[in-house]
Coordinates of C-alpha atoms and ligand atoms in Angstrom, one line a residue:
Chain A
M1 CA 8.8 -11.4 -26.3
Y2 CA 8.4 -9.0 -23.4
D3 CA 11.2 -7.9 -21.1
T4 CA 8.8 -8.2 -18.2
V5 CA 5.3 -9.6 -17.8
I6 CA 3.4 -8.6 -14.7
I7 CA 0.6 -10.7 -13.3
G8 CA -2.1 -8.5 -11.9
A9 CA -3.2 -4.9 -12.5
G10 CA -3.6 -4.1 -8.8
M11 CA -1.7 -1.2 -7.2
S12 CA 1.6 -3.1 -7.0
G13 CA 1.5 -4.4 -10.5
L14 CA 0.7 -1.0 -12.0
A15 CA 3.4 0.8 -10.1
A16 CA 6.0 -1.8 -11.1
G17 CA 4.8 -1.5 -14.7
I18 CA 5.3 2.3 -14.7
R19 CA 8.8 2.0 -13.4
L20 CA 9.8 -0.6 -16.0
A21 CA 8.1 1.1 -18.9
H22 CA 9.7 4.4 -17.9
Y23 CA 13.1 2.8 -18.3
D24 CA 12.2 1.5 -21.8
Q25 CA 11.3 -2.0 -21.0
R26 CA 8.7 -3.8 -23.1
V27 CA 6.1 -4.5 -20.4
C28 CA 2.8 -6.2 -20.4
I29 CA 0.4 -6.5 -17.4
L30 CA -2.0 -9.4 -17.5
E31 CA -5.1 -9.1 -15.4
R32 CA -7.7 -11.8 -15.1
H33 CA -10.5 -9.4 -14.2
T34 CA -12.3 -7.0 -16.6
T35 CA -11.0 -3.9 -14.7
I36 CA -7.9 -2.8 -12.9
G37 CA -7.4 -2.2 -9.2
G38 CA -7.4 -5.7 -7.6
L39 CA -8.3 -5.4 -3.9
N40 CA -8.6 -1.8 -4.5
S41 CA -10.9 -1.5 -7.4
F42 CA -14.3 0.3 -7.7
Y43 CA -17.7 -0.4 -9.0
R44 CA -21.1 1.2 -9.7
L45 CA -24.3 0.0 -8.1
G46 CA -27.7 1.6 -8.2
G47 CA -26.4 4.7 -9.7
R48 CA -23.7 5.2 -7.1
D49 CA -19.9 4.9 -7.1
F50 CA -18.4 2.5 -4.6
D51 CA -14.8 1.7 -3.8
V52 CA -13.9 -1.8 -3.0
G53 CA -11.0 -1.3 -0.6
L54 CA -10.5 2.3 0.1
H55 CA -11.2 3.6 3.6
A56 CA -8.2 5.7 3.9
V57 CA -4.9 6.2 2.0
T58 CA -2.4 5.7 4.8
N59 CA 1.0 7.3 4.9
F60 CA -0.6 10.7 4.2
T61 CA 1.9 13.5 4.3
P62 CA 1.0 17.0 3.2
K63 CA 2.1 18.7 0.0
G64 CA 5.7 19.7 0.3
A65 CA 6.7 16.9 2.6
R66 CA 9.8 15.2 1.2
K67 CA 10.1 12.3 3.5
G68 CA 8.1 9.2 4.0
P69 CA 6.7 6.6 1.6
L70 CA 4.1 8.9 -0.1
A71 CA 6.7 11.5 -1.1
R72 CA 9.1 8.7 -2.2
L73 CA 6.4 7.0 -4.2
L74 CA 5.4 10.2 -6.0
R75 CA 9.1 10.8 -7.0
Q76 CA 9.6 7.2 -8.2
L77 CA 6.5 7.3 -10.3
R78 CA 7.0 10.9 -11.4
F79 CA 3.7 12.2 -10.0
R80 CA 2.9 15.6 -8.5
W81 CA 1.4 15.6 -5.1
D82 CA -1.8 17.2 -6.7
D83 CA -2.2 14.2 -9.0
F84 CA -3.6 12.1 -6.1
A85 CA -5.5 15.1 -4.7
L86 CA -5.5 13.7 -1.2
A87 CA -7.7 15.5 1.4
P88 CA -6.6 14.9 5.0
Q89 CA -8.7 13.1 7.5
I90 CA -10.8 15.0 10.0
G91 CA -9.9 12.8 13.0
S92 CA -10.0 9.2 14.0
E93 CA -10.6 7.2 17.1
I94 CA -9.8 3.9 18.8
A95 CA -12.9 3.0 20.8
F96 CA -13.0 0.4 23.5
P97 CA -15.8 0.3 26.2
Q98 CA -13.3 1.3 28.9
E99 CA -11.5 4.1 27.0
R100 CA -11.3 6.1 23.8
L101 CA -8.2 7.5 22.2
Q102 CA -8.3 10.1 19.4
F103 CA -5.7 10.4 16.8
G104 CA -5.1 12.6 13.7
N105 CA -2.5 13.1 11.1
G106 CA 0.9 13.3 12.9
I107 CA 1.7 11.7 16.2
E108 CA 1.0 14.7 18.5
L109 CA -2.7 14.1 19.2
L110 CA -2.2 10.4 20.0
E111 CA 0.7 11.3 22.2
S112 CA -1.4 13.7 24.2
E113 CA -4.3 11.2 24.3
V114 CA -2.0 8.5 25.7
A115 CA -0.7 10.9 28.3
R116 CA -4.3 11.9 29.2
A117 CA -5.8 8.4 29.4
F118 CA -2.7 6.5 30.6
P119 CA -0.5 9.0 32.5
A120 CA 1.6 6.2 34.0
E121 CA 2.6 5.1 30.5
R122 CA 3.8 8.3 29.2
D123 CA 7.5 7.4 29.3
A124 CA 6.8 3.8 28.1
F125 CA 5.1 5.2 25.0
A126 CA 8.1 7.5 24.3
N127 CA 10.3 4.4 24.6
L128 CA 8.2 2.5 22.2
M129 CA 8.4 5.4 19.8
E130 CA 12.2 5.2 19.9
K131 CA 12.2 1.5 19.1
I132 CA 9.9 2.2 16.2
V133 CA 12.1 5.0 14.8
D134 CA 15.2 2.9 15.1
Y135 CA 13.7 -0.1 13.4
D136 CA 15.3 -1.0 10.0
D137 CA 12.4 -2.2 7.9
L138 CA 14.4 -4.1 5.3
N139 CA 16.0 -6.6 7.6
Q140 CA 14.2 -9.9 7.1
E141 CA 15.4 -11.5 10.4
L142 CA 14.3 -8.6 12.6
F143 CA 11.0 -8.4 10.7
E144 CA 9.4 -11.4 12.2
I145 CA 10.1 -10.8 15.9
S146 CA 7.0 -10.8 18.1
T147 CA 5.3 -7.4 18.5
R148 CA 3.4 -8.7 21.6
E149 CA 6.7 -9.5 23.3
I150 CA 8.1 -6.1 22.5
L151 CA 5.0 -4.4 23.7
A152 CA 4.9 -6.4 26.9
E153 CA 8.5 -5.4 27.7
T154 CA 7.7 -1.8 27.0
I155 CA 4.2 -1.0 28.2
R156 CA 2.6 -2.2 31.5
D157 CA -1.1 -1.4 31.0
P158 CA -2.6 -4.2 28.9
L159 CA -5.4 -2.0 27.8
L160 CA -3.0 0.5 26.1
I161 CA -1.3 -2.4 24.4
E162 CA -4.6 -3.7 22.9
M163 CA -5.7 -0.2 21.9
L164 CA -2.5 0.4 20.0
L165 CA -2.6 -3.0 18.3
C166 CA -6.2 -2.7 17.2
P167 CA -5.9 -0.2 14.3
L168 CA -2.5 -1.4 13.3
M169 CA -3.6 -5.0 13.0
W170 CA -6.8 -4.0 11.3
Y171 CA -5.0 -2.1 8.6
G172 CA -2.2 -4.5 7.8
N173 CA -1.6 -7.7 9.8
A174 CA -1.6 -11.0 8.0
R175 CA -0.7 -13.0 11.1
E176 CA -3.2 -14.2 13.6
G177 CA -2.9 -13.3 17.3
D178 CA 0.5 -11.6 17.0
M179 CA 2.1 -9.3 14.5
D180 CA 5.6 -9.2 13.0
F181 CA 7.4 -6.3 14.6
G182 CA 8.6 -5.1 11.2
Q183 CA 5.0 -4.9 10.0
F184 CA 4.0 -3.2 13.3
C185 CA 6.6 -0.5 12.8
I186 CA 5.6 0.1 9.2
M187 CA 1.9 0.4 10.2
F188 CA 2.7 2.5 13.2
R189 CA 4.5 5.0 11.1
S190 CA 2.0 5.0 8.3
I191 CA -1.1 5.4 10.5
F192 CA 0.0 7.1 13.7
C193 CA 3.0 9.2 12.6
E194 CA 1.8 10.0 9.1
G195 CA -1.9 9.6 8.7
F196 CA -5.0 9.3 6.5
G197 CA -6.1 11.0 3.3
R198 CA -8.5 10.4 0.5
P199 CA -9.2 11.8 -2.9
F200 CA -12.7 13.1 -3.3
A201 CA -13.2 10.9 -6.3
G202 CA -12.0 7.8 -4.5
V203 CA -9.6 5.2 -5.7
R204 CA -10.7 5.8 -9.3
L205 CA -8.6 8.9 -9.5
I206 CA -5.4 7.1 -8.4
L207 CA -6.1 4.2 -10.7
K208 CA -6.8 6.5 -13.6
N209 CA -3.5 8.3 -13.1
L210 CA -1.6 5.0 -12.8
I211 CA -3.0 3.4 -15.9
R212 CA -2.8 6.6 -18.0
K213 CA 0.9 7.0 -17.1
F214 CA 1.6 3.3 -17.8
R215 CA 0.0 3.5 -21.2
R216 CA 1.7 6.8 -22.1
L217 CA 5.0 5.1 -21.4
G218 CA 4.2 2.4 -23.9
G219 CA 3.1 -0.2 -21.4
E220 CA 0.5 -2.8 -22.5
L221 CA -2.4 -4.0 -20.4
K222 CA -4.5 -7.0 -21.2
T223 CA -7.6 -7.5 -19.1
R224 CA -9.6 -10.8 -19.1
A225 CA -6.2 -12.3 -19.4
G226 CA -6.0 -14.7 -16.5
V227 CA -2.7 -16.6 -16.3
D228 CA -3.2 -20.3 -16.3
H229 CA 0.4 -21.3 -15.7
I230 CA 4.0 -20.2 -15.9
H231 CA 6.1 -22.4 -18.1
V232 CA 9.4 -23.4 -16.5
E233 CA 12.4 -24.9 -18.2
N234 CA 15.9 -25.6 -16.8
G235 CA 15.2 -23.6 -13.7
R236 CA 13.9 -20.5 -15.4
A237 CA 10.5 -19.2 -16.2
I238 CA 10.3 -18.9 -20.0
G239 CA 6.8 -17.9 -20.6
L240 CA 3.1 -17.8 -19.6
V241 CA 0.0 -19.5 -20.8
L242 CA -3.2 -17.7 -20.4
E243 CA -6.6 -19.3 -19.5
N244 CA -7.6 -18.8 -23.1
G245 CA -4.6 -20.8 -24.3
Q246 CA -2.6 -17.9 -25.6
E247 CA 1.2 -18.2 -25.0
I248 CA 3.3 -15.2 -24.0
E249 CA 7.1 -15.1 -23.8
A250 CA 8.8 -13.1 -21.1
A251 CA 12.4 -12.7 -20.0
Q252 CA 11.2 -11.8 -16.6
I253 CA 8.0 -12.3 -14.6
I254 CA 6.6 -10.3 -11.7
S255 CA 3.6 -11.7 -9.9
S256 CA 1.2 -9.9 -7.6
A257 CA -1.1 -12.9 -7.4
G258 CA 0.2 -13.9 -4.0
L259 CA 2.8 -16.4 -2.9
V260 CA 0.8 -19.6 -2.8
E261 CA -1.2 -18.6 -5.9
T262 CA 1.9 -17.9 -7.9
M263 CA 3.6 -21.2 -6.8
R264 CA 0.5 -23.0 -8.0
L265 CA 0.9 -21.4 -11.4
C266 CA 4.5 -22.7 -11.9
D267 CA 4.5 -25.9 -13.9
D268 CA 7.6 -27.1 -12.2
V269 CA 6.0 -27.1 -8.7
S270 CA 4.0 -30.2 -8.1
Q271 CA 3.3 -29.7 -4.4
V272 CA 2.5 -26.2 -3.2
D273 CA 3.5 -25.4 0.4
T274 CA 0.5 -23.8 2.1
T275 CA 2.0 -23.6 5.6
H276 CA 2.1 -19.8 5.4
A277 CA -1.1 -19.2 3.4
G278 CA -3.2 -16.4 4.9
R279 CA -6.7 -17.0 6.2
L280 CA -7.8 -13.6 7.3
S281 CA -10.7 -12.2 5.3
F282 CA -13.3 -9.5 5.7
M283 CA -16.9 -8.8 5.4
E284 CA -17.8 -5.2 4.5
A285 CA -21.2 -3.7 5.3
I286 CA -21.7 -0.5 3.3
S287 CA -24.6 1.8 4.2
V288 CA -25.7 4.8 2.2
I289 CA -27.6 7.3 4.3
D290 CA -29.8 10.2 3.1
V291 CA -27.7 12.9 5.0
E292 CA -24.0 13.3 5.6
P293 CA -22.7 11.3 8.5
Q294 CA -21.9 14.5 10.5
D295 CA -25.6 15.3 10.4
V296 CA -26.3 12.2 12.5
G297 CA -23.4 13.0 14.8
L298 CA -20.7 10.8 13.2
E299 CA -17.7 13.1 13.1
K300 CA -14.8 10.8 12.8
T301 CA -13.0 9.6 9.7
V302 CA -12.3 6.1 11.0
V303 CA -13.3 4.4 14.2
F304 CA -11.6 1.2 15.2
F305 CA -13.8 -0.5 17.8
N306 CA -13.4 -3.5 20.0
D307 CA -15.2 -4.8 23.0
S308 CA -13.5 -8.1 23.9
E309 CA -11.2 -8.4 26.9
S310 CA -8.1 -8.6 24.8
F311 CA -8.3 -7.5 21.2
C312 CA -8.8 -10.7 19.2
W313 CA -7.2 -10.8 15.8
E314 CA -7.9 -14.1 14.3
R315 CA -10.2 -15.9 11.8
P316 CA -13.5 -16.4 13.5
D317 CA -15.2 -19.8 13.6
T318 CA -18.5 -18.2 12.8
L319 CA -19.4 -16.3 9.6
I320 CA -18.2 -13.0 11.1
D321 CA -16.8 -11.7 14.4
A322 CA -18.7 -8.5 15.1
R323 CA -16.8 -7.8 18.4
T324 CA -14.2 -5.7 16.6
G325 CA -14.5 -3.7 13.4
V326 CA -13.6 -0.6 11.5
I327 CA -16.1 2.1 10.8
C328 CA -15.1 4.6 8.1
S329 CA -16.9 7.4 6.4
P330 CA -15.5 8.7 3.1
N331 CA -17.5 11.9 3.7
N332 CA -15.4 12.7 6.7
Y333 CA -12.3 14.1 5.1
A334 CA -11.4 17.8 4.8
Y335 CA -12.2 18.2 1.1
T336 CA -11.5 21.8 -0.1
G337 CA -11.9 21.5 -3.9
Q338 CA -14.7 23.1 -5.8
G339 CA -17.9 21.2 -5.7
E340 CA -16.4 18.6 -3.4
T341 CA -19.5 17.9 -1.3
F342 CA -21.6 14.7 -1.2
P343 CA -25.4 14.6 -1.7
E344 CA -25.6 11.7 0.7
G345 CA -23.5 9.8 3.2
M346 CA -21.7 6.6 3.2
I347 CA -20.6 4.5 6.2
R348 CA -18.5 1.4 5.7
I349 CA -18.0 -1.1 8.4
T350 CA -15.6 -4.0 8.2
A351 CA -15.5 -7.2 10.3
Q352 CA -13.3 -10.3 10.3
A353 CA -15.0 -13.2 8.4
N354 CA -14.5 -16.9 7.8
F355 CA -14.1 -17.8 4.1
D356 CA -14.9 -21.5 4.5
R357 CA -18.2 -20.7 6.3
W358 CA -19.3 -18.3 3.6
H359 CA -18.2 -20.5 0.9
A360 CA -20.2 -23.5 2.2
L361 CA -23.5 -21.6 2.0
D362 CA -25.9 -22.3 -0.9
E363 CA -27.2 -19.3 -2.8
S364 CA -30.3 -18.6 -0.8
S365 CA -28.8 -19.0 2.6
Y366 CA -25.8 -16.9 1.4
Q367 CA -28.3 -14.0 0.7
Q368 CA -30.0 -14.5 4.0
E369 CA -26.8 -14.6 6.0
K370 CA -25.5 -11.5 4.2
T371 CA -28.5 -9.6 5.5
K372 CA -28.2 -11.1 9.0
S373 CA -24.5 -10.4 9.2
Y374 CA -25.1 -6.8 8.0
N375 CA -27.6 -6.3 10.8
E376 CA -25.4 -7.9 13.4
L377 CA -22.3 -5.9 12.4
V378 CA -24.1 -2.5 12.2
A379 CA -25.8 -3.2 15.6
S380 CA -22.4 -3.8 17.1
A381 CA -20.9 -0.7 15.6
V382 CA -23.6 1.7 16.7
R383 CA -22.6 1.0 20.3
F384 CA -19.6 3.1 19.5
I385 CA -21.0 5.7 17.1
P386 CA -24.4 7.4 16.8
D387 CA -27.1 5.2 15.5
F388 CA -27.7 6.0 11.8
R389 CA -29.9 3.0 11.0
H390 CA -33.1 5.1 10.5
R391 CA -31.3 7.0 7.7
V392 CA -30.2 4.1 5.6
I393 CA -31.4 4.3 2.0
A394 CA -29.2 1.6 0.3
T395 CA -26.8 -1.0 1.3
D396 CA -24.2 -3.2 -0.2
I397 CA -22.4 -6.1 1.4
F398 CA -19.4 -8.1 0.4
T399 CA -17.9 -11.2 1.9
P400 CA -14.8 -13.3 1.7
T401 CA -16.2 -15.1 -1.3
T402 CA -16.7 -11.8 -3.2
I403 CA -13.1 -11.0 -2.4
R404 CA -11.8 -14.3 -3.8
R405 CA -14.0 -14.0 -6.9
F406 CA -12.5 -10.6 -7.8
T407 CA -8.9 -11.0 -6.7
G408 CA -8.2 -14.7 -7.1
H409 CA -6.7 -14.7 -3.6
D410 CA -7.2 -18.1 -1.8
Q411 CA -9.5 -17.8 1.2
G412 CA -10.4 -14.3 0.1
T413 CA -7.3 -13.2 2.0
V414 CA -6.7 -9.5 2.1
Y415 CA -3.3 -9.3 3.8
G416 CA -2.0 -12.4 2.2
A417 CA 0.6 -14.9 3.5
T418 CA 1.7 -15.0 7.1
H419 CA 5.3 -15.1 6.1
K420 CA 6.5 -12.2 4.0
I421 CA 9.2 -12.3 1.4
L422 CA 10.5 -8.7 1.5
D423 CA 12.8 -8.9 -1.5
G424 CA 10.1 -10.8 -3.5
H425 CA 12.4 -13.7 -4.5
T426 CA 11.1 -17.1 -5.5
H427 CA 12.7 -20.5 -6.4
L428 CA 13.3 -19.1 -9.9
P429 CA 15.8 -16.4 -10.7
N430 CA 13.5 -14.5 -13.1
L431 CA 10.2 -14.8 -11.2
H432 CA 9.6 -12.3 -8.5
L433 CA 6.7 -11.5 -6.2
C434 CA 5.4 -8.0 -5.6
G435 CA 2.8 -6.4 -3.4
T436 CA 0.9 -8.0 -0.6
D437 CA 3.0 -11.2 -0.1
Q438 CA 6.2 -9.2 -0.2
G439 CA 5.0 -7.6 3.0
F440 CA 3.9 -4.3 1.3
I441 CA 0.3 -3.8 2.3
G442 CA -2.2 -1.0 1.7
I443 CA -2.4 1.4 -1.2
V444 CA 0.8 3.3 -0.8
G445 CA 2.6 0.2 0.6
S446 CA 1.7 -2.1 -2.3
M447 CA 2.8 0.6 -4.8
M448 CA 6.1 0.9 -3.0
G449 CA 6.4 -2.8 -3.1
G450 CA 5.9 -2.8 -6.9
I451 CA 8.5 -0.1 -7.3
S452 CA 11.1 -1.9 -5.2
I453 CA 10.8 -5.0 -7.2
A454 CA 10.9 -3.1 -10.5
N455 CA 14.1 -1.3 -9.4
H456 CA 15.6 -4.6 -8.4
C457 CA 14.8 -6.0 -11.9
L458 CA 16.2 -2.9 -13.6
S459 CA 19.5 -2.7 -11.8
G460 CA 20.5 -6.2 -11.1
V461 CA 21.1 -6.5 -7.4
H462 CA 20.6 -3.5 -5.2
S463 CA 18.6 -2.8 -2.1
S464 CA 17.1 0.6 -1.6
D465 CA 19.9 1.4 0.8
S466 CA 23.3 2.3 -0.6
P467 CA 25.4 3.3 2.4
I468 CA 27.0 6.4 1.0
L469 CA 23.9 8.1 0.1
E470 CA 21.2 7.1 2.5
G471 CA 20.2 10.1 4.5
G472 CA 17.9 8.1 6.8
S473 CA 14.3 8.2 5.9
Chain B
M1 CA 28.6 19.0 -23.4
T2 CA 29.8 22.0 -21.5
S3 CA 29.6 22.0 -17.7
E4 CA 26.7 24.5 -18.0
E5 CA 24.8 22.1 -20.2
I6 CA 25.5 19.2 -17.9
R7 CA 24.0 21.3 -15.1
E8 CA 20.9 21.9 -17.2
V9 CA 20.6 18.1 -17.8
I10 CA 20.7 17.5 -14.1
I11 CA 18.2 20.2 -13.3
D12 CA 15.9 18.6 -16.0
I13 CA 16.3 15.2 -14.4
L14 CA 15.6 16.5 -10.9
G15 CA 12.6 18.4 -12.2
D16 CA 11.3 15.1 -13.6
I17 CA 11.9 13.2 -10.4
A18 CA 10.6 15.9 -8.1
P19 CA 8.1 17.9 -10.0
D20 CA 6.9 19.7 -6.9
E21 CA 10.3 21.1 -6.1
E22 CA 11.3 24.7 -6.9
L23 CA 14.7 24.1 -8.4
G24 CA 15.5 27.7 -9.3
D25 CA 17.2 28.3 -5.9
L26 CA 19.2 25.2 -5.9
K27 CA 22.7 25.8 -4.4
D28 CA 25.4 24.0 -6.3
E29 CA 27.7 23.4 -3.4
I30 CA 25.1 22.0 -0.9
A31 CA 24.3 18.3 -1.0
F32 CA 21.1 17.3 -2.8
R33 CA 20.3 15.3 0.2
D34 CA 20.3 18.3 2.5
Q35 CA 18.4 20.6 0.1
L36 CA 15.9 18.2 -1.4
E37 CA 16.1 15.3 1.0
L38 CA 16.8 12.9 -1.9
D39 CA 17.3 9.4 -0.7
S40 CA 19.2 6.5 -2.2
M41 CA 16.3 5.5 -4.4
D42 CA 16.4 9.0 -5.9
F43 CA 20.2 8.9 -6.5
L44 CA 19.8 5.6 -8.2
D45 CA 17.1 7.3 -10.4
I46 CA 19.5 10.0 -11.4
V47 CA 22.0 7.4 -12.4
M48 CA 19.3 5.5 -14.4
E49 CA 18.1 8.6 -16.1
L50 CA 21.7 9.5 -17.2
R51 CA 22.0 6.0 -18.6
K52 CA 18.6 6.2 -20.3
R53 CA 19.0 9.6 -21.8
Y54 CA 22.7 9.8 -22.6
R55 CA 24.0 6.2 -22.3
V56 CA 26.4 7.5 -19.6
Q57 CA 27.3 4.7 -17.1
V58 CA 27.9 5.6 -13.4
P59 CA 29.3 2.6 -11.6
E60 CA 28.0 1.9 -8.1
E61 CA 31.3 2.9 -6.4
D62 CA 31.0 6.4 -7.9
Y63 CA 27.5 7.1 -6.7
G64 CA 29.0 9.3 -3.9
E65 CA 30.3 11.7 -6.6
L66 CA 26.7 12.7 -7.2
A67 CA 26.2 14.2 -3.8
S68 CA 25.8 17.9 -4.9
M69 CA 25.4 19.7 -8.2
Q70 CA 29.0 20.8 -8.1
S71 CA 30.4 17.4 -7.5
T72 CA 28.1 15.9 -10.1
V73 CA 29.1 18.3 -12.8
T74 CA 32.8 17.8 -12.0
Y75 CA 32.4 14.1 -12.1
L76 CA 30.3 14.0 -15.3
E77 CA 32.4 16.5 -17.4
P78 CA 35.0 14.1 -18.7
K79 CA 32.3 11.4 -19.2
M80 CA 30.0 13.7 -21.1
Q81 CA 32.4 15.9 -23.1
D82 CA 31.7 14.1 -26.3
V83 CA 28.0 13.7 -25.7
E84 CA 25.7 16.0 -27.8
K85 CA 23.0 17.8 -25.9
A86 CA 19.7 16.2 -26.8
Ligands
LIG1 C1 -12.2 -4.3 2.2 C2 -10.8 -3.8 2.1 C3 -10.5 -2.5 2.6 C4 -9.2 -2.0 2.4 N1 -8.9 -0.8 2.9 C5 -7.7 -0.2 2.7 C6 -7.5 1.2 3.0 O1 -8.4 1.8 3.6 N2 -6.3 1.7 2.8 C7 -5.3 1.0 2.2 O2 -4.2 1.6 2.0 N3 -5.5 -0.3 1.8 C8 -6.7 -0.9 2.0 N4 -6.9 -2.2 1.6 C9 -5.7 -3.0 1.2 C10 -5.3 -2.7 -0.2 O3 -6.4 -2.7 -1.1 C11 -4.3 -3.8 -0.7 O4 -3.3 -3.9 0.2 C12 -3.7 -3.5 -2.1 O5 -4.7 -3.0 -3.0 C13 -3.0 -4.7 -2.6 O6 -2.5 -4.5 -3.9 P1 -1.7 -5.7 -4.6 O7 -1.3 -5.1 -5.9 O8 -0.6 -6.2 -3.7 O9 -2.6 -6.9 -4.8 P2 -4.1 -7.1 -5.5 O10 -4.9 -5.9 -5.4 O11 -4.6 -8.3 -4.9 O12 -3.7 -7.4 -7.0 C14 -3.6 -8.6 -7.5 C15 -4.2 -8.6 -8.9 O13 -3.7 -9.8 -9.6 C16 -4.8 -10.3 -10.3 N5 -4.6 -11.8 -10.5 C17 -4.5 -12.7 -9.6 N6 -4.2 -13.9 -10.1 C18 -4.1 -13.7 -11.5 C19 -3.9 -14.6 -12.6 N7 -3.6 -15.9 -12.4 N8 -3.8 -14.0 -13.8 C20 -4.1 -12.7 -14.0 N9 -4.3 -11.9 -13.0 C21 -4.4 -12.4 -11.7 C22 -6.0 -10.1 -9.5 O14 -7.2 -10.1 -10.2 C23 -5.7 -8.7 -8.9 O15 -6.2 -7.6 -9.8 C24 -8.2 -2.7 1.8 C25 -8.5 -4.0 1.2 C26 -9.8 -4.5 1.3 C27 -10.1 -5.8 0.7

């Protein structure tokens, strides 16, 4: 009998596991896949290391910073800043045909860029900043107000609105068209006010540290241990049955499988409500080039591009939508460690993709369409960055079906359900959600989500805000 | 435990929570929040560490007593006088 069983060894499950094991709980993490990491895992192909989902660790704050989610996360998990060895970004860009805005770590560069490109919107941007700073991110009611409405009240120039939305939606919006204002504030702070970093070794390093700590604290991890269902009796979850038939008892269950996916596991739920199921998924075109990206003139860490009239954030009807995308080079961080140079370059480009379309293809058309979509997406991207196509020596492509295969998320969704449950509660008192569908997105975000649910489980009821002690964060 | 030992316990807990902090210069009368920018999650962690290590219970209404080193030691002294140093 475990005190807590956690479904999923992604970022949120691992972080929750560390907290619970640290406080002497008997914890077991069950992972369907053969490796850990979930949406943010890693693999080896053709002698090269690839990350699945790491472009940039958002919420980057430098060593010594005590505020913000990264510092908080390190304290909660008892890590030193150096354990994650994050190198800061070089500089990123929002690229539309009409205008480009640069931004870096810290809000200053973006502020001056907005003042340069949109002088009439200077005060409006300052007003928006105030609203964001004042926003209380744990209030579920305020969370879902419309970002587009707030932006339309604050900023006049539609181009600036679309340019600000583009990176924030790209890095963490589960809704189509509009965005929850709560999510907007979280993403604004994590991307524009804080920033991007990356460990030279990629997500491996972070995962290695997480799993090592979890094990040292006595936590157990079972891989190839897909949960088939959660057994419910008298309104409580009493145990889990694995796909191989094994039964496991648990006083408490935390699931990072997703809201709809978790409901489907519960044997007391006959009809799963899919009203809020997410449908946004990605295709990723990864190009390996024989020089560093800077040698072909690509000097940005991340470029968010868009060329439609208003930035379109929705599931395309076609296989992919190449009008908007994210271009990221893991080479373009300010690495300073010994030997931290790459022999070649990597350029990752992400586009929105339609799960159903990819899923409907037979094997040979799937392969063909992958190549066609790669070509289409790269051709679209090189309108905004130097053309690197003549230097490509290897490629890898993944699609929504790949994402579903490796994470179990319906529709290959990356940002999960469109309605977030901030405190992770479900219809059962001892079953909680953590991670993506709790509204905690991204690497740092999902770990914070796992931590908040673990703390909730450890201390009965408490929010992270106790009025006497909160110094504002 | 003497008040000096309790102080060491707290320093040890803080060192665990914030391994990057230089705790040698910690001022006992100044709030942790102002010196280390600890937030409510960290205070809860101090409470949980005390419970884990020494079985000392700090009820929620008393969390405010843990504001600074001085107030923490004063508050914990009666609770920890019979506790042996680990
Ligand atoms: C292409 C791409 C790029 C991204 N880029 C970035 C980035 O640059 N920066 C950033 O911060 N974030 C990025 N993300 C987002 C980030 O990866 C995710 O937000 C985060 O990893 C989510 O973690 P999680 O723990 O909530 O969920 P997941 O990672 O989805 O973990 C859930 C785990 O549960 C397991 N599971 C599911 N069902 C079962 C079951 N029945 N039984 C057992 N196990 C089960 C799955 O196998 C999985 O391991 C990116 C994601 C993708 C896909």
